[in-house]
Amino acid sequence: MEGQLTGWGRTAPTTARLCAPTTADEAAAALRGAGGRGAVARGLGRSYGDAAQNAGGTVLDMTRLAAVRSLDLAQGLVEVEAGISLDRLMRLLLPFGWFVPVTPGTRHVTVGGAIGADIHGKNHHVSGSFSRHVTRMRLLTADGGTHELLPGEELFDATTGGMGLTGVILDATIRLLPVSTSLMTVDTERAHDLDDLMDRLETTDHRYRYSVAWIDLVARGAATGRAVLTRGEHATADLLSPRQLADPLAFRPRSLPAVPRGIPGGLLRTATVGAFNELWYRKAPRERRGQLQRIGAFFHPLDGVPDWNRVYGRAGFLQYQFVVPYGQEATLRSIVEQLSRHGCPSFLAVLKRFGEGGPGWLSFPMPGWTLALDLPAGVPGLGPLLDRLDEQVLAAGGRVYLAKDSRMRPQTLSGMYPRLAEFRALRQRIDPHGALTSDLARRLAL
Ligand SMILES: Cc1cc2nc3c(=O)[nH]c(=O)nc-3n(C[C@H](O)[C@H](O)[C@H](O)COP(=O)(O)OP(=O)(O)OC[C@H]3O[C@@H](n4cnc5c(N)ncnc54)[C@H](O)[C@@H]3O)c2cc1C
């Protein structure tokens, strides 16, 4: 069946042959029969750009390969097929007192997508990225063979963050995190400008497992970079009320009605976003300690509004996420000022500190500051502005995140990922005819 696909940002639709294998053999057959335009795996399509698209080729929807193979409750190890979502894993595991080791800002991603992009969460400074917690995986390569891979092996490390281009992940074993309740204990505070924010994060982040700051990118002048910090930890049972203690591991995330189709573009102007941001900043307490929040509210507030990406109208939106190493704070400051001066209407701009990077060859995180912001694709002058920012990120020794990208130039990319040449050489060796490819791979010559 042919179908049109986009990433979460809903820009650059392309048409591909879609197939949804239900067994590893069907996935291998689809890969073998893909033809000259090749194939790529797709999870829940939560990467923002074109990573899980393949114009004129085949896209393997992996979400029907979603079985739980085994669950070791004593050791906290789960073996799953790669198309299972983190949402389903959480629903299954929380009642047993186990949690996923890393979760992004949405639960609606698959394990395959989490490994393919080597995703990070609010706990990167403590726990690293998702693949650090993968103890083995099975990969289907372009020659139709399957490979059992362990951390430290070349193909394992190239696959973690390899954006689906080394093969199709069939299954994986994940080490889980023990929790005694399904609530979070959360500290919230406001920072009145960027320096204040960075100072607070630098001096106190080590006390928290989870940490993130929302920045008001519309604020200018002395308020540039004002922010709300939200940091937390899994709550222990002694913090719960008697009512909460009746079911301490309950996990029943709530959902609001979906955003309707056909919202006109251009709704998100700087003025409207500015008013929203003002409200959001003022609504946050100056300082509040130990508030109990549900997992959904703390980690995945946007999941409560299905299809919220339609808010950006037909033109869609993009997310710009980069990291600059510690010591390059001047670049971060300058980028925040430039974005703020440009009048970029962004509701969502988050800053966090990364810890050690992982061994993934194209894995994004490195020790440093990472800023992620959603931007309507139609902002005048956005392309040239982001090209200039890419150059500054590169000059500072940083990089842009492939799972969010939809517009970077290939020349910029190769300077950002020092192991890209090795990655290309490995792909050439194990997949000489380019059976695995994607729109992202073609656009950036991965
Ligand atoms: C609201 C929101 C918040 C987010 N927050 C974060 C965040 O905090 N941190 C973060 O790191 N990311 C974040 N993301 C991005 C998201 O975590 C990644 O894009 C993730 O890869 C999406 O998983 P998916 O299953 O939807 O994969 P897709 O988007 O469908 O695919 C992503 C990549 O993985 C590959 N892939 C998918 N399945 C397989 C497989 N079985 N085998 C091999 N390759 C495969 C695809 O080929 C593609 O290259 C966020 C996205 C959204 C929409």
XYZ file of C-alpha atoms and ligand atoms in Angstrom:
499
model
C 0.000 0.000 0.000
C 1.256 3.497 -0.843
C 0.928 6.268 1.681
C 2.083 9.787 2.412
C 4.201 10.316 5.501
C 5.644 13.209 7.435
C 7.478 13.506 10.708
C 5.882 15.011 13.819
C 6.506 18.530 12.472
C 4.221 17.751 9.480
C 6.552 19.366 6.954
C 7.930 17.789 3.728
C 5.445 14.927 3.090
C 6.689 12.115 0.860
C 5.052 8.991 -0.522
C 6.339 5.495 0.122
C 5.207 1.893 -0.033
C 4.094 1.071 3.481
C 4.293 -2.352 4.975
C 3.712 -3.458 8.520
C 5.537 -6.718 9.223
C 4.199 -8.920 11.999
C 7.193 -11.256 12.152
C 10.945 -10.952 11.705
C 10.655 -13.048 8.526
C 8.130 -10.623 7.055
C 10.445 -7.716 7.908
C 13.348 -9.516 6.186
C 11.194 -10.212 3.111
C 10.105 -6.552 2.944
C 13.729 -5.447 3.142
C 14.802 -7.885 0.429
C 11.945 -6.814 -1.835
C 12.414 -3.082 -1.309
C 13.945 -2.340 -4.723
C 16.237 0.488 -5.770
C 14.855 3.165 -3.412
C 15.508 0.981 -0.384
C 13.683 0.795 2.944
C 13.709 2.296 6.415
C 12.042 1.322 9.684
C 9.500 3.617 11.299
C 8.213 3.601 14.855
C 5.490 6.020 15.962
C 6.741 8.832 13.726
C 7.668 11.104 16.638
C 10.908 12.309 15.109
C 10.173 15.802 13.909
C 11.688 15.715 10.420
C 12.230 13.135 7.689
C 14.140 10.382 9.548
C 11.385 7.790 9.213
C 10.360 8.625 5.632
C 11.628 7.206 2.345
C 10.319 8.938 -0.793
C 9.569 6.413 -3.549
C 10.871 3.525 -1.465
C 9.564 1.331 1.354
C 8.798 2.223 4.950
C 8.493 -0.609 7.465
C 5.954 0.290 10.131
C 7.344 -1.678 13.079
C 4.501 -1.104 15.515
C 2.957 -4.558 14.984
C 6.136 -6.192 16.213
C 5.377 -5.215 19.780
C 5.416 -8.321 21.944
C 6.944 -8.585 25.399
C 9.189 -11.639 25.212
C 10.225 -11.913 28.827
C 10.135 -9.933 32.011
C 12.592 -10.616 34.808
C 10.995 -8.907 37.787
C 13.819 -9.808 40.133
C 16.554 -8.256 37.973
C 14.447 -5.547 36.295
C 15.116 -6.693 32.749
C 12.557 -6.722 29.956
C 12.992 -8.243 26.507
C 10.648 -6.702 23.946
C 10.076 -6.457 20.235
C 11.220 -3.105 18.901
C 7.786 -1.783 17.904
C 6.450 -1.658 21.461
C 5.846 1.853 22.776
C 7.187 3.315 25.999
C 3.564 4.085 26.872
C 2.709 0.401 26.799
C 5.849 -0.488 28.708
C 4.990 1.987 31.453
C 1.440 0.638 31.762
C 2.816 -2.868 32.016
C 5.788 -2.236 34.296
C 4.689 0.388 36.796
C 2.335 -1.926 38.733
C 5.390 -4.132 39.353
C 7.470 -1.192 40.578
C 9.658 -0.784 37.494
C 10.037 2.250 35.223
C 11.721 2.845 31.874
C 15.296 4.043 32.422
C 14.940 7.041 30.072
C 11.818 8.703 28.734
C 11.586 11.581 26.260
C 8.909 14.298 26.404
C 6.355 11.868 24.940
C 5.551 8.251 25.869
C 4.451 7.582 22.300
C 7.787 6.432 20.939
C 8.859 2.869 20.233
C 11.855 1.053 21.627
C 13.240 0.865 18.047
C 12.881 4.639 17.668
C 14.401 5.211 21.114
C 17.496 3.205 20.154
C 17.587 4.520 16.573
C 17.807 8.115 17.847
C 19.536 7.156 21.133
C 17.072 9.416 22.896
C 17.728 11.332 26.107
C 15.427 12.390 28.904
C 15.437 14.847 31.780
C 17.851 12.490 33.550
C 20.679 12.529 31.027
C 23.076 14.134 33.497
C 22.540 11.106 35.781
C 21.576 8.201 33.527
C 22.912 8.959 30.051
C 20.840 8.181 26.984
C 18.487 5.279 26.255
C 21.024 2.926 24.701
C 23.127 2.863 27.862
C 20.347 0.700 29.326
C 20.087 -1.688 26.392
C 21.902 -4.898 27.281
C 21.463 -6.602 23.900
C 19.551 -6.241 20.673
C 18.853 -8.137 17.474
C 19.370 -6.354 14.173
C 18.194 -7.295 10.716
C 20.786 -6.070 8.218
C 20.532 -5.294 4.504
C 21.728 -8.782 3.503
C 18.695 -10.280 5.247
C 20.806 -11.690 8.100
C 20.032 -11.159 11.785
C 22.726 -10.275 14.287
C 22.689 -10.575 18.039
C 24.513 -7.441 19.238
C 26.062 -6.495 22.569
C 27.160 -3.068 23.841
C 30.706 -2.252 22.792
C 30.439 -4.110 19.492
C 30.947 -1.961 16.400
C 27.514 -2.597 14.923
C 25.774 -2.030 18.273
C 27.439 1.365 18.710
C 26.767 2.393 15.107
C 23.108 1.414 15.501
C 22.490 3.403 18.697
C 21.759 6.828 17.264
C 22.239 5.457 13.730
C 18.737 6.604 12.670
C 17.715 3.209 11.309
C 20.450 3.192 8.683
C 22.455 0.169 9.842
C 19.461 -2.178 9.901
C 16.069 -2.878 11.396
C 16.062 -3.471 15.147
C 13.874 -6.489 15.818
C 14.062 -6.776 19.587
C 16.054 -5.576 22.574
C 16.552 -6.154 26.264
C 16.320 -3.123 28.533
C 17.488 -2.649 32.098
C 14.734 -0.935 34.106
C 14.675 1.485 37.005
C 13.056 0.402 40.304
C 10.446 2.811 41.717
C 8.275 2.483 44.797
C 5.451 4.789 43.653
C 4.110 6.213 40.398
C 4.327 9.792 41.654
C 7.089 12.331 41.350
C 8.236 14.782 43.983
C 8.890 18.026 42.177
C 10.640 21.304 42.981
C 9.735 24.334 40.866
C 11.452 27.724 40.822
C 11.653 30.751 38.577
C 14.849 32.236 37.159
C 14.647 35.902 36.167
C 17.145 35.792 33.289
C 19.496 33.448 31.475
C 22.505 34.008 33.746
C 20.388 33.344 36.796
C 19.013 30.189 35.143
C 22.415 28.809 34.168
C 23.792 29.566 37.587
C 20.943 27.691 39.312
C 21.286 24.705 36.982
C 25.064 24.570 37.321
C 25.144 24.710 41.089
C 22.193 22.466 41.972
C 21.453 20.057 39.094
C 23.509 17.282 40.696
C 20.918 17.014 43.481
C 18.164 15.920 41.094
C 17.634 12.830 38.951
C 15.390 14.773 36.562
C 15.880 18.370 35.578
C 14.645 20.710 32.870
C 14.074 24.425 32.384
C 11.400 26.038 30.234
C 12.640 29.351 28.802
C 10.429 32.227 27.717
C 12.085 32.906 24.374
C 9.784 35.791 23.589
C 10.991 37.828 26.599
C 13.553 40.475 25.674
C 15.886 42.996 27.282
C 16.716 42.333 30.928
C 14.241 39.421 30.998
C 15.943 37.551 28.137
C 16.160 33.904 29.103
C 13.788 34.092 32.067
C 12.682 30.585 32.873
C 10.868 28.088 35.044
C 12.958 25.200 36.403
C 11.246 21.912 37.151
C 13.232 19.195 38.833
C 12.251 16.010 40.514
C 12.692 12.463 41.702
C 10.466 9.400 41.987
C 8.517 9.843 45.211
C 8.940 7.322 47.980
C 5.896 5.852 49.738
C 6.412 7.897 52.921
C 5.557 11.082 50.958
C 2.126 9.841 49.852
C -1.224 10.664 51.432
C -3.282 7.752 52.825
C -5.503 7.953 49.732
C -2.500 7.766 47.383
C -1.053 4.935 49.446
C -4.075 2.799 48.624
C -2.682 2.393 45.096
C 0.874 3.794 45.120
C 1.801 2.475 41.652
C -1.371 3.551 39.819
C -0.760 4.753 36.264
C -3.833 5.985 34.410
C -2.765 8.935 32.267
C -5.606 11.249 31.261
C -6.259 12.621 27.810
C -8.059 15.738 26.579
C -9.942 15.862 23.243
C -7.665 15.856 20.181
C -6.804 19.112 18.406
C -9.143 19.450 15.384
C -7.851 19.240 11.823
C -7.628 22.255 9.537
C -6.425 24.893 12.000
C -5.286 27.864 9.900
C -1.566 28.592 9.862
C -0.308 31.902 11.190
C -2.264 31.607 14.431
C 0.937 31.474 16.378
C 2.188 35.013 16.171
C 4.796 36.466 18.477
C 2.104 38.497 20.253
C -0.112 35.490 21.070
C 2.838 33.338 22.093
C 4.216 36.250 24.114
C 0.929 36.526 26.032
C 0.875 32.780 26.647
C 4.495 32.739 27.809
C 3.887 35.670 30.150
C 1.006 33.772 31.712
C 2.967 30.541 31.928
C 5.891 32.259 33.626
C 3.664 34.088 36.133
C 1.606 30.946 36.812
C 4.714 29.090 38.003
C 5.422 29.565 41.694
C 8.506 31.616 42.565
C 9.579 28.594 44.491
C 7.764 25.406 45.515
C 9.308 22.269 47.005
C 8.140 18.668 47.072
C 4.930 18.943 45.071
C 3.587 15.502 44.168
C 2.897 15.125 40.453
C 1.807 12.222 38.298
C 4.241 10.748 35.803
C 2.195 12.048 32.865
C 2.125 15.620 34.193
C 5.834 15.666 35.000
C 7.282 13.923 31.932
C 4.692 14.074 29.179
C 2.326 17.039 29.605
C 1.796 17.307 25.832
C 0.628 13.700 25.573
C -2.553 14.827 27.337
C -3.569 16.633 24.109
C -3.643 14.129 21.236
C -2.432 15.464 17.871
C -1.249 18.725 19.405
C 1.095 19.126 16.415
C -1.954 20.284 14.392
C -1.904 23.557 16.337
C 0.779 24.756 13.927
C -1.578 24.570 10.936
C -0.850 23.229 7.502
C 2.653 24.705 7.213
C 3.776 22.612 10.160
C 6.662 23.320 12.492
C 10.154 22.244 13.288
C 12.173 21.674 16.357
C 15.656 23.109 16.609
C 17.751 21.278 19.186
C 21.460 21.727 19.620
C 24.091 21.141 22.286
C 27.212 23.210 22.991
C 29.979 21.938 25.286
C 30.512 23.332 28.775
C 32.771 26.375 28.520
C 30.789 27.636 25.484
C 28.179 29.470 27.545
C 28.812 32.662 25.540
C 27.557 30.893 22.394
C 24.451 29.651 24.187
C 23.772 33.137 25.520
C 24.264 34.692 22.104
C 21.939 32.151 20.434
C 19.187 32.765 22.982
C 19.557 36.526 22.381
C 19.434 36.111 18.602
C 16.312 33.935 18.772
C 14.666 36.312 21.144
C 15.596 39.355 18.986
C 14.310 37.627 15.854
C 10.902 37.381 17.530
C 10.606 33.618 17.174
C 7.207 32.633 18.554
C 8.117 29.544 20.564
C 5.892 28.063 23.261
C 8.302 25.316 23.879
C 11.932 26.125 24.554
C 13.717 23.868 26.980
C 17.228 23.977 28.334
C 19.017 21.204 30.130
C 22.503 20.016 31.018
C 23.814 16.798 29.506
C 26.175 14.432 31.276
C 28.716 12.136 29.605
C 27.977 11.167 26.001
C 27.475 7.514 25.079
C 29.468 5.380 22.635
C 26.912 5.685 19.791
C 28.728 6.924 16.691
C 26.013 9.399 15.731
C 24.549 9.736 19.194
C 23.612 13.346 19.924
C 24.330 14.025 23.621
C 27.737 15.299 24.757
C 28.594 17.047 28.022
C 27.138 20.526 27.661
C 24.042 22.686 27.420
C 21.223 21.593 25.169
C 18.441 23.888 24.002
C 15.367 22.630 22.117
C 12.656 24.840 20.677
C 9.557 24.341 18.566
C 9.113 26.921 15.819
C 6.357 27.389 13.230
C 7.910 26.588 9.837
C 6.537 29.802 8.338
C 8.478 32.304 10.529
C 9.986 34.843 8.081
C 13.756 34.524 7.791
C 13.822 31.304 9.820
C 15.960 29.273 7.390
C 18.860 31.762 7.145
C 18.691 32.406 10.909
C 18.978 28.701 11.745
C 21.779 28.259 9.183
C 23.693 31.012 11.002
C 23.003 29.373 14.348
C 24.221 25.999 12.989
C 27.521 27.678 12.119
C 27.840 29.060 15.641
C 27.004 25.687 17.191
C 29.608 24.041 14.975
C 32.253 26.663 15.794
C 31.587 26.077 19.502
C 32.220 22.338 19.067
C 28.546 21.438 19.406
C 25.985 19.683 17.252
C 22.361 19.602 16.099
C 20.074 16.613 16.916
C 19.224 14.433 13.898
C 15.939 13.159 15.374
C 14.658 16.741 15.348
C 16.270 17.978 12.165
C 14.450 18.761 8.931
C 16.643 21.415 7.331
C 20.360 21.206 8.131
C 23.053 21.327 5.431
C 25.248 18.252 4.901
C 28.481 20.293 5.079
C 27.590 21.545 8.559
C 26.667 18.100 9.772
C 29.960 16.402 8.994
C 31.826 18.860 11.231
C 29.444 18.128 14.090
C 29.663 14.343 14.162
C 33.345 13.298 14.181
C 32.535 9.626 13.588
C 30.367 10.270 10.520
C 33.106 9.091 8.093
C 33.365 5.789 9.986
C 29.580 5.484 9.957
C 29.498 5.972 6.192
C 32.297 3.444 5.706
C 30.456 0.860 7.823
C 27.261 1.365 5.858
C 29.177 1.016 2.604
C 30.658 -2.252 3.885
C 27.498 -3.895 5.239
C 25.021 -2.354 2.798
C 26.870 -1.645 -0.476
C 23.656 -1.251 -2.509
C 22.032 1.181 -0.088
C 19.093 -1.075 0.793
C 18.616 0.953 3.976
C 18.004 4.602 3.367
C 15.662 7.456 4.241
C 14.841 11.016 3.230
C 17.102 12.173 6.071
C 19.954 9.933 4.834
C 19.685 11.314 1.297
C 19.324 14.931 2.414
C 22.371 14.825 4.676
C 24.424 12.203 2.807
C 24.605 9.959 5.830
C 6.561 15.775 22.029
C 7.887 15.170 21.743
C 8.860 15.229 22.715
C 10.109 14.650 22.490
N 11.044 14.718 23.480
C 12.253 14.165 23.270
C 13.224 14.169 24.301
O 12.980 14.669 25.398
N 14.415 13.562 24.054
C 14.688 12.965 22.860
O 15.791 12.426 22.702
N 13.782 12.946 21.861
C 12.586 13.525 22.044
N 11.652 13.470 21.048
C 12.009 12.795 19.799
C 11.693 11.289 19.865
O 12.044 10.752 21.109
C 12.521 10.565 18.809
O 12.315 11.124 17.558
C 12.222 9.066 18.720
O 13.159 8.496 17.838
C 10.824 8.797 18.194
O 10.558 7.406 18.243
P 9.549 6.751 17.202
O 9.267 5.369 17.654
O 8.394 7.642 16.957
O 10.484 6.670 15.935
P 10.375 7.340 14.424
O 10.212 8.788 14.601
O 9.290 6.606 13.725
O 11.785 6.966 13.922
C 12.928 7.621 14.447
C 14.209 6.981 13.905
O 14.351 5.679 14.458
C 14.433 4.720 13.422
N 13.724 3.516 13.848
C 12.467 3.410 14.327
N 12.188 2.114 14.599
C 13.292 1.401 14.273
C 13.624 0.028 14.297
N 12.779 -0.907 14.739
N 14.851 -0.335 13.856
C 15.745 0.580 13.422
N 15.493 1.879 13.378
C 14.273 2.299 13.802
C 13.786 5.363 12.200
O 14.298 4.823 11.008
C 14.173 6.815 12.384
O 15.444 7.058 11.869
C 10.391 14.024 21.238
C 9.411 13.975 20.256
C 8.166 14.538 20.495
C 7.118 14.482 19.422
